[in-house]
Amino acid sequence: MPIPLIAGNWKMNTTVREAGILAAAVKDAVAGVSGVDVVLCPPFISMAEVAKAVEGSPIQVGAQNMHYEDKGAFTGEVSPAMLQGLCRYVIVGHSERRRDFAESDELVNRKARKALESGLKPIICVGEVLEERQQGREESVVSTSVAGCLEGIDSPENLVVAYEPVWAIGTGLSATSDQAQAMAALIRRLLTDRFGQGGAASVPVLYGGSVNSDNVAELAAQPDIDGALVGGASLNVDQFADIVRITTRVRTSS
Ligand code: PGA
């Protein structure tokens, strides 16, 4: 089992000052908690501030996105070369980027491959929309997406996959632990087909979508769920610290 991972995706929230304050508060709140990797993903312009605030703690910094080129005429974009040294993780293919910026599996794959080449750990997000689930197509949608996002990636090292059903993101309506486990198990099987059992077992598979301190215990207790990608609740220090603590407690007792 990989070490559980809790990543906070702050999305387009916090000023630079607020981000520094929030990160410092998280650092204090989770000090002494072990057996879990904690990653904070603030907006790009706050990454240096957050890195400074968590210095000396095991908390890692992540980016919410990146371009697949190191430099060039890409107005408004941030490159992997710019992220090197500033963070260890990068979220790619979040559903909000797929929805608002038309990111395809092919583009997500380019970003994931480039992240790996650059020594960054991509958190690859996949998940079905409500209509697809209502039609019973969630497994085929996620299988296609995982295959597309992992195209040409031949090592499981440094990979993280997050199952994030789009209908559960920001809605307060989390997937049930059974639904989340079923999809995480599917992702694990797909990883096993590609990397073998040992390889697949080393990849943290996260669940994301309305995770909070009330539902995380049941989610983290599932055999194929290795942590969470947390949006809204990651902006609340107490909630986020509880999520971290509960995850490590559940995982160390299972
Ligand atoms: P949420 O967001 O926790 O606010 O649902 C999760 C995500 O978008 O990663």
PDB file of N, CA, C and O in Angstrom, residues 186-211:
ATOM      1  N   LEU A 186     -11.310  -0.264 -10.211  1.00  0.00           N
ATOM      2  CA  LEU A 186     -11.190  -0.300 -11.674  1.00  0.00           C
ATOM      3  C   LEU A 186      -9.860   0.339 -12.108  1.00  0.00           C
ATOM      4  O   LEU A 186      -9.122  -0.227 -12.932  1.00  0.00           O
ATOM      5  N   ILE A 187      -9.569   1.493 -11.531  1.00  0.00           N
ATOM      6  CA  ILE A 187      -8.314   2.185 -11.879  1.00  0.00           C
ATOM      7  C   ILE A 187      -7.123   1.300 -11.508  1.00  0.00           C
ATOM      8  O   ILE A 187      -6.157   1.172 -12.257  1.00  0.00           O
ATOM      9  N   ARG A 188      -7.206   0.628 -10.367  1.00  0.00           N
ATOM     10  CA  ARG A 188      -6.105  -0.263  -9.947  1.00  0.00           C
ATOM     11  C   ARG A 188      -5.939  -1.407 -10.958  1.00  0.00           C
ATOM     12  O   ARG A 188      -4.821  -1.788 -11.299  1.00  0.00           O
ATOM     13  N   ARG A 189      -7.056  -1.937 -11.446  1.00  0.00           N
ATOM     14  CA  ARG A 189      -6.954  -3.021 -12.455  1.00  0.00           C
ATOM     15  C   ARG A 189      -6.308  -2.503 -13.732  1.00  0.00           C
ATOM     16  O   ARG A 189      -5.471  -3.180 -14.345  1.00  0.00           O
ATOM     17  N   LEU A 190      -6.672  -1.294 -14.131  1.00  0.00           N
ATOM     18  CA  LEU A 190      -6.091  -0.722 -15.346  1.00  0.00           C
ATOM     19  C   LEU A 190      -4.588  -0.475 -15.153  1.00  0.00           C
ATOM     20  O   LEU A 190      -3.786  -0.700 -16.062  1.00  0.00           O
ATOM     21  N   LEU A 191      -4.227  -0.043 -13.955  1.00  0.00           N
ATOM     22  CA  LEU A 191      -2.803   0.172 -13.653  1.00  0.00           C
ATOM     23  C   LEU A 191      -2.063  -1.166 -13.634  1.00  0.00           C
ATOM     24  O   LEU A 191      -0.911  -1.265 -14.066  1.00  0.00           O
ATOM     25  N   THR A 192      -2.739  -2.207 -13.138  1.00  0.00           N
ATOM     26  CA  THR A 192      -2.126  -3.541 -13.094  1.00  0.00           C
ATOM     27  C   THR A 192      -1.883  -4.060 -14.511  1.00  0.00           C
ATOM     28  O   THR A 192      -0.817  -4.616 -14.805  1.00  0.00           O
ATOM     29  N   ASP A 193      -2.854  -3.879 -15.399  1.00  0.00           N
ATOM     30  CA  ASP A 193      -2.673  -4.299 -16.791  1.00  0.00           C
ATOM     31  C   ASP A 193      -1.445  -3.631 -17.399  1.00  0.00           C
ATOM     32  O   ASP A 193      -0.731  -4.218 -18.198  1.00  0.00           O
ATOM     33  N   ARG A 194      -1.218  -2.401 -17.020  1.00  0.00           N
ATOM     34  CA  ARG A 194      -0.144  -1.618 -17.628  1.00  0.00           C
ATOM     35  C   ARG A 194       1.204  -1.830 -16.950  1.00  0.00           C
ATOM     36  O   ARG A 194       2.229  -1.955 -17.609  1.00  0.00           O
ATOM     37  N   PHE A 195       1.197  -1.870 -15.616  1.00  0.00           N
ATOM     38  CA  PHE A 195       2.476  -1.858 -14.882  1.00  0.00           C
ATOM     39  C   PHE A 195       2.715  -3.124 -14.058  1.00  0.00           C
ATOM     40  O   PHE A 195       3.726  -3.215 -13.374  1.00  0.00           O
ATOM     41  N   GLY A 196       1.797  -4.075 -14.087  1.00  0.00           N
ATOM     42  CA  GLY A 196       1.923  -5.255 -13.230  1.00  0.00           C
ATOM     43  C   GLY A 196       1.429  -4.944 -11.834  1.00  0.00           C
ATOM     44  O   GLY A 196       1.208  -3.782 -11.475  1.00  0.00           O
ATOM     45  N   GLN A 197       1.278  -6.003 -11.045  1.00  0.00           N
ATOM     46  CA  GLN A 197       0.658  -5.842  -9.737  1.00  0.00           C
ATOM     47  C   GLN A 197       1.462  -4.956  -8.778  1.00  0.00           C
ATOM     48  O   GLN A 197       0.918  -4.081  -8.125  1.00  0.00           O
ATOM     49  N   GLY A 198       2.774  -5.227  -8.741  1.00  0.00           N
ATOM     50  CA  GLY A 198       3.623  -4.444  -7.839  1.00  0.00           C
ATOM     51  C   GLY A 198       3.619  -2.971  -8.222  1.00  0.00           C
ATOM     52  O   GLY A 198       3.538  -2.090  -7.370  1.00  0.00           O
ATOM     53  N   GLY A 199       3.723  -2.734  -9.509  1.00  0.00           N
ATOM     54  CA  GLY A 199       3.734  -1.352 -10.006  1.00  0.00           C
ATOM     55  C   GLY A 199       2.434  -0.656  -9.670  1.00  0.00           C
ATOM     56  O   GLY A 199       2.421   0.481  -9.166  1.00  0.00           O
ATOM     57  N   ALA A 200       1.333  -1.336  -9.938  1.00  0.00           N
ATOM     58  CA  ALA A 200       0.017  -0.727  -9.687  1.00  0.00           C
ATOM     59  C   ALA A 200      -0.181  -0.445  -8.206  1.00  0.00           C
ATOM     60  O   ALA A 200      -0.769   0.567  -7.828  1.00  0.00           O
ATOM     61  N   ALA A 201       0.336  -1.339  -7.377  1.00  0.00           N
ATOM     62  CA  ALA A 201       0.156  -1.175  -5.925  1.00  0.00           C
ATOM     63  C   ALA A 201       0.922   0.031  -5.393  1.00  0.00           C
ATOM     64  O   ALA A 201       0.619   0.544  -4.315  1.00  0.00           O
ATOM     65  N   SER A 202       1.917   0.478  -6.151  1.00  0.00           N
ATOM     66  CA  SER A 202       2.741   1.600  -5.672  1.00  0.00           C
ATOM     67  C   SER A 202       2.141   2.966  -6.028  1.00  0.00           C
ATOM     68  O   SER A 202       2.634   3.991  -5.573  1.00  0.00           O
ATOM     69  N   VAL A 203       1.111   2.976  -6.850  1.00  0.00           N
ATOM     70  CA  VAL A 203       0.527   4.253  -7.299  1.00  0.00           C
ATOM     71  C   VAL A 203      -0.601   4.676  -6.345  1.00  0.00           C
ATOM     72  O   VAL A 203      -1.597   3.953  -6.213  1.00  0.00           O
ATOM     73  N   PRO A 204      -0.483   5.833  -5.699  1.00  0.00           N
ATOM     74  CA  PRO A 204      -1.615   6.286  -4.885  1.00  0.00           C
ATOM     75  C   PRO A 204      -2.822   6.594  -5.781  1.00  0.00           C
ATOM     76  O   PRO A 204      -2.707   7.334  -6.750  1.00  0.00           O
ATOM     77  N   VAL A 205      -3.947   5.983  -5.446  1.00  0.00           N
ATOM     78  CA  VAL A 205      -5.205   6.292  -6.137  1.00  0.00           C
ATOM     79  C   VAL A 205      -6.058   7.089  -5.142  1.00  0.00           C
ATOM     80  O   VAL A 205      -6.401   6.587  -4.079  1.00  0.00           O
ATOM     81  N   LEU A 206      -6.324   8.329  -5.505  1.00  0.00           N
ATOM     82  CA  LEU A 206      -7.061   9.213  -4.600  1.00  0.00           C
ATOM     83  C   LEU A 206      -8.525   9.285  -5.013  1.00  0.00           C
ATOM     84  O   LEU A 206      -8.879   9.026  -6.159  1.00  0.00           O
ATOM     85  N   TYR A 207      -9.351   9.669  -4.051  1.00  0.00           N
ATOM     86  CA  TYR A 207     -10.735  10.015  -4.376  1.00  0.00           C
ATOM     87  C   TYR A 207     -10.888  11.522  -4.163  1.00  0.00           C
ATOM     88  O   TYR A 207     -10.343  12.075  -3.197  1.00  0.00           O
ATOM     89  N   GLY A 208     -11.624  12.178  -5.042  1.00  0.00           N
ATOM     90  CA  GLY A 208     -11.917  13.597  -4.869  1.00  0.00           C
ATOM     91  C   GLY A 208     -13.360  13.899  -5.216  1.00  0.00           C
ATOM     92  O   GLY A 208     -13.931  13.302  -6.144  1.00  0.00           O
ATOM     93  N   GLY A 209     -13.957  14.819  -4.487  1.00  0.00           N
ATOM     94  CA  GLY A 209     -15.354  15.208  -4.732  1.00  0.00           C
ATOM     95  C   GLY A 209     -16.082  15.328  -3.413  1.00  0.00           C
ATOM     96  O   GLY A 209     -16.514  14.322  -2.852  1.00  0.00           O
ATOM     97  N   SER A 210     -16.157  16.561  -2.880  1.00  0.00           N
ATOM     98  CA  SER A 210     -16.878  16.842  -1.633  1.00  0.00           C
ATOM     99  C   SER A 210     -16.358  16.024  -0.447  1.00  0.00           C
ATOM    100  O   SER A 210     -17.138  15.603   0.413  1.00  0.00           O
ATOM    101  N   VAL A 211     -15.050  15.823  -0.411  1.00  0.00           N
ATOM    102  CA  VAL A 211     -14.465  15.150   0.764  1.00  0.00           C
ATOM    103  C   VAL A 211     -14.454  16.138   1.923  1.00  0.00           C
ATOM    104  O   VAL A 211     -14.121  17.312   1.767  1.00  0.00           O
TER     105      VAL A 211
END
